[in-house]
Coordinates of C-alpha atoms and ligand atoms in Angstrom, one line a residue:
M1 CA 37.1 19.8 -38.1
R2 CA 34.7 21.0 -36.5
R3 CA 31.3 21.0 -38.1
G4 CA 33.4 17.5 -38.5
A5 CA 32.2 16.9 -33.9
I6 CA 28.8 18.3 -34.3
V7 CA 27.6 15.7 -36.8
R8 CA 29.3 13.1 -34.9
I9 CA 28.2 14.3 -31.7
A10 CA 24.5 14.2 -33.3
G11 CA 24.9 10.4 -34.5
I12 CA 25.5 8.7 -31.0
G13 CA 23.0 11.4 -30.0
I14 CA 20.4 10.2 -32.5
V15 CA 21.7 6.4 -31.6
V16 CA 21.1 6.6 -27.9
A17 CA 18.2 8.6 -28.2
I18 CA 16.8 5.9 -30.7
L19 CA 17.6 3.4 -27.6
V20 CA 16.2 4.4 -24.5
T21 CA 13.4 5.8 -27.2
L22 CA 12.7 1.9 -27.7
V23 CA 12.8 0.5 -24.0
A24 CA 10.6 3.1 -22.9
V25 CA 8.6 2.2 -25.5
L26 CA 8.4 -1.6 -25.8
I27 CA 8.0 -2.3 -22.2
P28 CA 4.5 -1.5 -20.4
W29 CA 5.5 0.4 -17.5
L30 CA 2.3 1.4 -17.1
P31 CA -1.2 0.0 -16.5
T32 CA -3.6 0.8 -19.4
P33 CA -6.1 3.9 -18.3
A34 CA -9.5 3.2 -17.3
S35 CA -9.5 7.0 -15.8
Q36 CA -9.8 10.1 -17.1
E37 CA -7.3 11.7 -14.6
M38 CA -5.3 8.3 -15.4
D39 CA -5.0 9.9 -19.1
R40 CA -3.6 13.4 -17.2
I41 CA -1.0 11.6 -15.1
E42 CA 0.3 9.4 -18.5
F43 CA 0.5 12.6 -20.8
V44 CA 3.2 13.9 -17.2
Y45 CA 4.9 11.6 -16.8
W46 CA 5.6 11.1 -21.3
F47 CA 6.1 15.0 -21.6
A48 CA 8.7 14.3 -18.3
T49 CA 10.2 11.4 -20.7
V50 CA 10.6 13.6 -23.8
I51 CA 12.3 16.0 -21.8
S52 CA 14.5 13.5 -20.0
I53 CA 14.9 10.9 -22.9
A54 CA 16.8 14.1 -25.3
I55 CA 18.9 15.4 -21.8
F56 CA 20.0 12.1 -21.8
S57 CA 21.0 11.3 -25.2
L58 CA 22.7 14.7 -24.9
V59 CA 24.6 14.3 -22.0
M60 CA 25.8 11.2 -23.2
A61 CA 26.6 12.2 -27.0
V62 CA 28.6 14.6 -25.5
I63 CA 30.7 11.7 -23.2
I64 CA 30.8 9.2 -25.8
Y65 CA 32.5 11.6 -28.0
S66 CA 34.5 13.1 -25.7
V67 CA 35.9 9.1 -23.8
M68 CA 36.2 8.5 -28.0
T69 CA 38.6 11.8 -28.7
F70 CA 40.5 12.8 -26.0
R71 CA 41.5 10.1 -25.2
S72 CA 45.5 9.6 -24.3
P73 CA 47.4 6.8 -24.3
P74 CA 48.3 4.5 -21.2
E75 CA 51.5 5.9 -21.1
D76 CA 50.6 10.2 -21.3
E77 CA 51.3 10.9 -17.1
S78 CA 51.1 14.5 -18.0
D79 CA 48.6 17.4 -17.1
G80 CA 45.6 17.7 -19.8
P81 CA 45.7 21.2 -21.5
S82 CA 43.6 23.4 -18.5
I83 CA 40.2 25.0 -19.8
H84 CA 39.0 28.3 -18.8
G85 CA 35.2 28.5 -18.1
H86 CA 32.3 29.4 -21.7
T87 CA 29.8 31.8 -20.2
G88 CA 27.8 31.7 -23.1
L89 CA 28.3 27.7 -22.3
E90 CA 26.7 28.2 -18.8
I91 CA 24.0 30.3 -19.2
A92 CA 23.0 28.2 -21.7
W93 CA 23.0 24.7 -19.5
T94 CA 21.4 27.0 -16.4
I95 CA 18.2 28.6 -19.2
V96 CA 17.3 25.8 -20.6
P97 CA 17.0 23.1 -17.9
A98 CA 15.1 26.0 -15.3
I99 CA 13.3 27.0 -18.7
L100 CA 12.1 22.8 -18.6
V101 CA 11.5 22.3 -15.4
I102 CA 9.0 24.9 -14.9
S103 CA 7.3 24.1 -17.5
I104 CA 6.8 20.0 -16.1
G105 CA 5.4 22.2 -12.7
V106 CA 3.4 23.9 -14.5
L107 CA 1.7 21.4 -16.8
S108 CA 1.6 19.1 -13.1
A109 CA -0.3 21.4 -12.0
V110 CA -2.3 22.2 -14.0
V111 CA -3.5 18.1 -14.3
L112 CA -3.2 18.4 -10.2
S113 CA -6.2 21.2 -10.4
Q114 CA -8.5 19.3 -13.5
N115 CA -7.7 16.3 -11.7
S116 CA -9.3 17.1 -8.1
S117 CA -12.6 18.0 -10.3
A118 CA -16.4 15.8 -10.4
G119 CA -17.5 17.7 -13.4
T120 CA -20.8 19.0 -13.4
N121 CA -22.5 15.5 -11.6
P122 CA -20.9 13.6 -9.5
L123 CA -21.1 10.7 -7.7
T124 CA -20.8 10.6 -4.1
V125 CA -19.4 7.2 -2.5
K126 CA -18.1 6.9 1.2
V127 CA -15.2 5.4 2.1
F128 CA -14.4 3.5 5.5
A129 CA -11.0 1.5 5.8
Q130 CA -9.8 -0.7 8.9
Q131 CA -6.7 -3.3 9.4
F132 CA -7.6 -5.1 7.1
A133 CA -10.4 -4.2 5.0
W134 CA -12.2 -1.5 3.4
R135 CA -16.4 -0.8 3.3
F136 CA -18.5 1.6 1.0
E137 CA -21.4 3.5 0.9
Y138 CA -23.8 5.4 -1.8
P139 CA -25.8 8.3 0.2
D140 CA -26.7 9.4 -3.0
N141 CA -28.2 6.1 -3.1
E142 CA -30.2 5.6 -0.7
G143 CA -27.2 4.9 1.8
I144 CA -26.5 0.8 -0.4
K145 CA -23.3 -0.6 1.2
S146 CA -21.3 -2.7 0.0
G147 CA -17.8 -4.6 -0.1
E148 CA -17.3 -4.5 -3.3
L149 CA -16.7 -1.1 -5.3
V150 CA -19.0 -1.0 -7.7
L151 CA -19.6 2.4 -10.1
P152 CA -20.4 4.3 -13.2
V153 CA -18.6 4.5 -16.7
D154 CA -18.4 8.3 -17.5
R155 CA -19.1 10.1 -14.7
G156 CA -16.9 11.4 -12.0
I157 CA -17.0 10.0 -8.6
T158 CA -15.9 11.9 -5.7
F159 CA -14.9 10.0 -2.9
E160 CA -14.9 10.5 1.1
M161 CA -12.5 8.7 3.0
E162 CA -12.6 7.5 6.7
S163 CA -10.1 5.4 8.6
A164 CA -11.2 3.9 12.2
D165 CA -7.8 2.9 13.2
V166 CA -4.8 4.1 11.6
I167 CA -3.0 5.6 8.1
H168 CA -4.3 3.6 5.3
S169 CA -4.2 4.5 1.4
F170 CA -6.4 4.5 -1.7
W171 CA -4.9 3.3 -5.5
I172 CA -6.3 1.9 -8.3
P173 CA -3.7 1.6 -10.5
E174 CA -4.9 1.4 -13.4
M175 CA -6.7 5.2 -12.4
G176 CA -4.2 6.7 -11.3
Q177 CA -5.6 8.6 -8.1
K178 CA -4.1 7.5 -4.7
Q179 CA -4.7 9.2 -1.7
D180 CA -4.0 8.1 1.8
L181 CA -6.7 7.4 4.7
V182 CA -6.4 9.5 8.4
P183 CA -7.5 8.7 11.3
G184 CA -9.6 11.2 12.4
I185 CA -9.3 14.1 9.1
E186 CA -11.6 13.4 6.0
T187 CA -10.2 13.2 2.7
S188 CA -11.6 12.8 -0.5
I189 CA -10.1 12.4 -4.2
V190 CA -11.9 12.2 -7.7
I191 CA -11.8 9.6 -10.2
T192 CA -14.2 9.6 -14.1
P193 CA -13.5 5.8 -14.8
T194 CA -13.6 5.8 -18.8
R195 CA -14.1 1.8 -19.5
T196 CA -15.8 -0.3 -18.0
G197 CA -14.2 -3.8 -16.5
T198 CA -12.8 -5.2 -13.2
F199 CA -10.3 -3.6 -11.2
T200 CA -8.7 -4.0 -7.8
L201 CA -8.4 -1.5 -5.2
V202 CA -5.2 -1.4 -3.1
C203 CA -4.0 -0.5 0.1
T204 CA -0.5 1.3 -0.5
E205 CA 0.6 2.3 3.0
L206 CA 1.8 -0.8 5.7
C207 CA -1.0 -0.7 7.4
G208 CA 0.0 -3.8 10.2
L209 CA 0.3 -7.4 9.4
G210 CA -2.5 -7.6 6.8
H211 CA -1.6 -4.6 4.9
A212 CA -1.1 -7.2 2.2
T213 CA -3.8 -8.5 2.0
M214 CA -6.2 -5.2 2.4
R215 CA -7.6 -5.3 -1.0
A216 CA -11.4 -4.9 -2.4
P217 CA -12.3 -5.7 -5.9
V218 CA -13.4 -2.6 -7.9
R219 CA -16.7 -3.1 -10.6
V220 CA -17.1 -0.2 -13.2
L221 CA -19.9 -0.5 -14.7
S222 CA -22.1 1.2 -18.2
Q223 CA -24.7 3.4 -16.2
P224 CA -27.6 1.6 -16.9
D225 CA -25.4 -1.8 -15.4
F226 CA -24.7 0.5 -12.3
A227 CA -28.4 1.7 -12.3
A228 CA -29.4 -1.6 -11.9
W229 CA -26.6 -2.9 -9.3
V230 CA -28.6 0.1 -7.8
K231 CA -32.3 -2.0 -7.3
E232 CA -30.9 -4.8 -6.4
Q233 CA -29.0 -3.8 -3.8
Q234 CA -32.0 -1.7 -2.7
A235 CA -34.0 -4.9 -3.3
G236 CA -32.4 -6.0 -0.1
G237 CA -29.2 -7.5 -2.4
S238 CA -29.2 -10.2 -4.3
K239 CA -27.6 -12.8 -1.9
G240 CA -30.6 -12.4 0.3
D241 CA -29.6 -12.8 3.8
P242 CA -29.3 -10.2 5.4
G243 CA -26.1 -11.9 8.0
A244 CA -24.0 -12.4 4.2
A245 CA -24.4 -8.7 3.2
V246 CA -22.7 -7.7 6.6
F247 CA -20.4 -9.6 6.3
A248 CA -19.4 -8.2 2.9
S249 CA -19.7 -5.1 3.8
A250 CA -18.0 -4.9 6.9
G251 CA -15.0 -6.2 5.2
C252 CA -14.8 -9.8 8.0
G253 CA -13.8 -11.7 4.6
G254 CA -10.2 -9.7 4.8
C255 CA -9.1 -11.6 7.4
H256 CA -11.5 -15.0 7.7
A257 CA -12.1 -17.6 6.2
F258 CA -15.5 -18.2 6.1
T259 CA -16.9 -20.9 2.9
P260 CA -20.7 -20.5 3.1
A261 CA -19.3 -17.0 1.8
G262 CA -15.9 -17.9 -0.6
T263 CA -13.6 -15.4 1.4
N264 CA -9.9 -16.9 3.2
G265 CA -8.7 -14.3 4.8
A266 CA -6.0 -15.3 7.7
I267 CA -5.5 -13.0 9.6
G268 CA -8.3 -14.3 12.1
P269 CA -9.4 -17.1 12.8
N270 CA -10.9 -19.3 10.3
L271 CA -15.2 -19.1 11.2
D272 CA -16.4 -22.4 9.7
N273 CA -15.9 -24.1 12.9
V274 CA -16.8 -21.2 15.3
T275 CA -19.8 -23.3 16.4
A276 CA -17.5 -25.6 17.7
S277 CA -14.5 -23.5 19.2
A278 CA -18.0 -22.3 21.8
E279 CA -19.1 -25.8 21.9
K280 CA -15.7 -26.3 23.4
A281 CA -16.0 -23.4 25.8
G282 CA -19.0 -24.7 26.9
Q283 CA -20.6 -21.3 26.0
D284 CA -23.9 -20.9 23.5
S285 CA -22.6 -20.6 20.0
A286 CA -24.3 -17.7 18.9
A287 CA -23.6 -15.8 22.6
Y288 CA -19.9 -16.9 21.9
V289 CA -20.0 -15.8 18.7
K290 CA -21.7 -12.0 19.5
E291 CA -19.7 -11.6 22.3
S292 CA -16.6 -12.1 19.9
I293 CA -17.6 -9.3 17.6
V294 CA -18.4 -6.7 20.0
D295 CA -15.3 -7.8 21.9
P296 CA -12.8 -9.2 20.3
A297 CA -9.7 -9.5 22.8
K298 CA -11.5 -10.8 25.6
V299 CA -11.3 -14.8 24.8
L300 CA -8.6 -15.1 22.1
A301 CA -8.8 -18.5 19.6
P302 CA -6.5 -21.0 20.0
G303 CA -3.6 -20.3 18.4
F304 CA -3.8 -16.0 17.8
A305 CA -1.6 -14.6 20.6
S306 CA -3.4 -11.3 20.6
S307 CA -6.5 -9.9 19.0
N308 CA -5.9 -7.6 15.6
M309 CA -9.5 -7.3 15.1
P310 CA -11.3 -3.7 15.3
K311 CA -12.7 -3.0 18.3
D312 CA -15.3 -0.6 17.2
F313 CA -17.8 -3.3 15.4
G314 CA -20.2 -2.8 18.7
D315 CA -20.6 0.8 17.6
S316 CA -19.8 0.3 14.0
L317 CA -22.4 -2.3 13.3
S318 CA -26.7 -2.1 14.3
T319 CA -27.8 -4.6 17.0
E320 CA -30.3 -5.9 13.6
E321 CA -26.8 -6.3 12.0
I322 CA -24.7 -7.7 14.3
D323 CA -27.7 -10.4 15.4
A324 CA -28.1 -11.4 11.4
L325 CA -24.4 -11.8 11.6
V326 CA -24.0 -14.3 14.4
T327 CA -26.9 -15.3 12.7
Y328 CA -25.2 -16.0 9.5
L329 CA -21.8 -17.5 11.4
T330 CA -24.0 -19.9 13.2
A331 CA -26.3 -21.2 11.0
A332 CA -23.2 -22.8 8.8
K333 CA -23.1 -26.8 10.8
Q334 CA -20.3 -27.9 9.8
Ligands
CUA1 CU1 -4.2 -1.3 5.0 CU2 -2.7 -1.3 4.2

């Protein structure tokens, strides 16, 4: 009789385990990993998931068996039998979960420690965040700047991150690692890409009106292709126009639509008609654009009640960069 009960509980447990395992395996819960760190994180997920499936199946098996076997008829209103504790059972269900939780904790600590090591030959990339754009700088490669995150495959990359205004958060889903950028603190994170391809860097901290649009393209290249990209950037970029380079690296397209740059941000005014706006305001277009970059709150474009634009471009961009940007923006007469 007792043996029959154990067999039935085990049978129910196996059926539940199969169903839950199918849910875990058949639905693509996580993106295909693209970094060593994500491989390790995924291992922790599966380790915890397997334990969860085992415990869930055991508990469900006992509950389902009890409900079926010990159900009382509808008219039976007598008290159930009085049952006292079972010391052996209580010791078991205290010790076993303690061991499981501790093992998950130890594994997580090991993975966390491994995931903060960039290996012997790391590449440093500086990340600057501001409402609502990302900018990247490569101090190991003569300080080239980019609005697109380009990385070599199979090399540890240390990201050193700063925020100019509020808290943002750096996350490339396929790469797993996630880190906040906090004003006044330099934070860092390590990623070692394992496959080439294009990805998206996402801001995962609600940072204001343009949070949802605060994204940047990520390209992982083979090491020779990365070296070629670095050379090309050092030679002045493929586009040639220094104003276009500043527009991209300063992240203007995150908020502004500008046809020559192919951007369609809608947080700030459309820049296609900036010359016409200056003429309407009775100003020289170059002076008008320059003032709008350096002191964006002074004159608000029609339809904009307040300025969300960072007020520090006068400091963060050099005079040459601002002049190049002004020329780029005013040259595109409609
Ligand atoms: Cu930056 Cu959300």
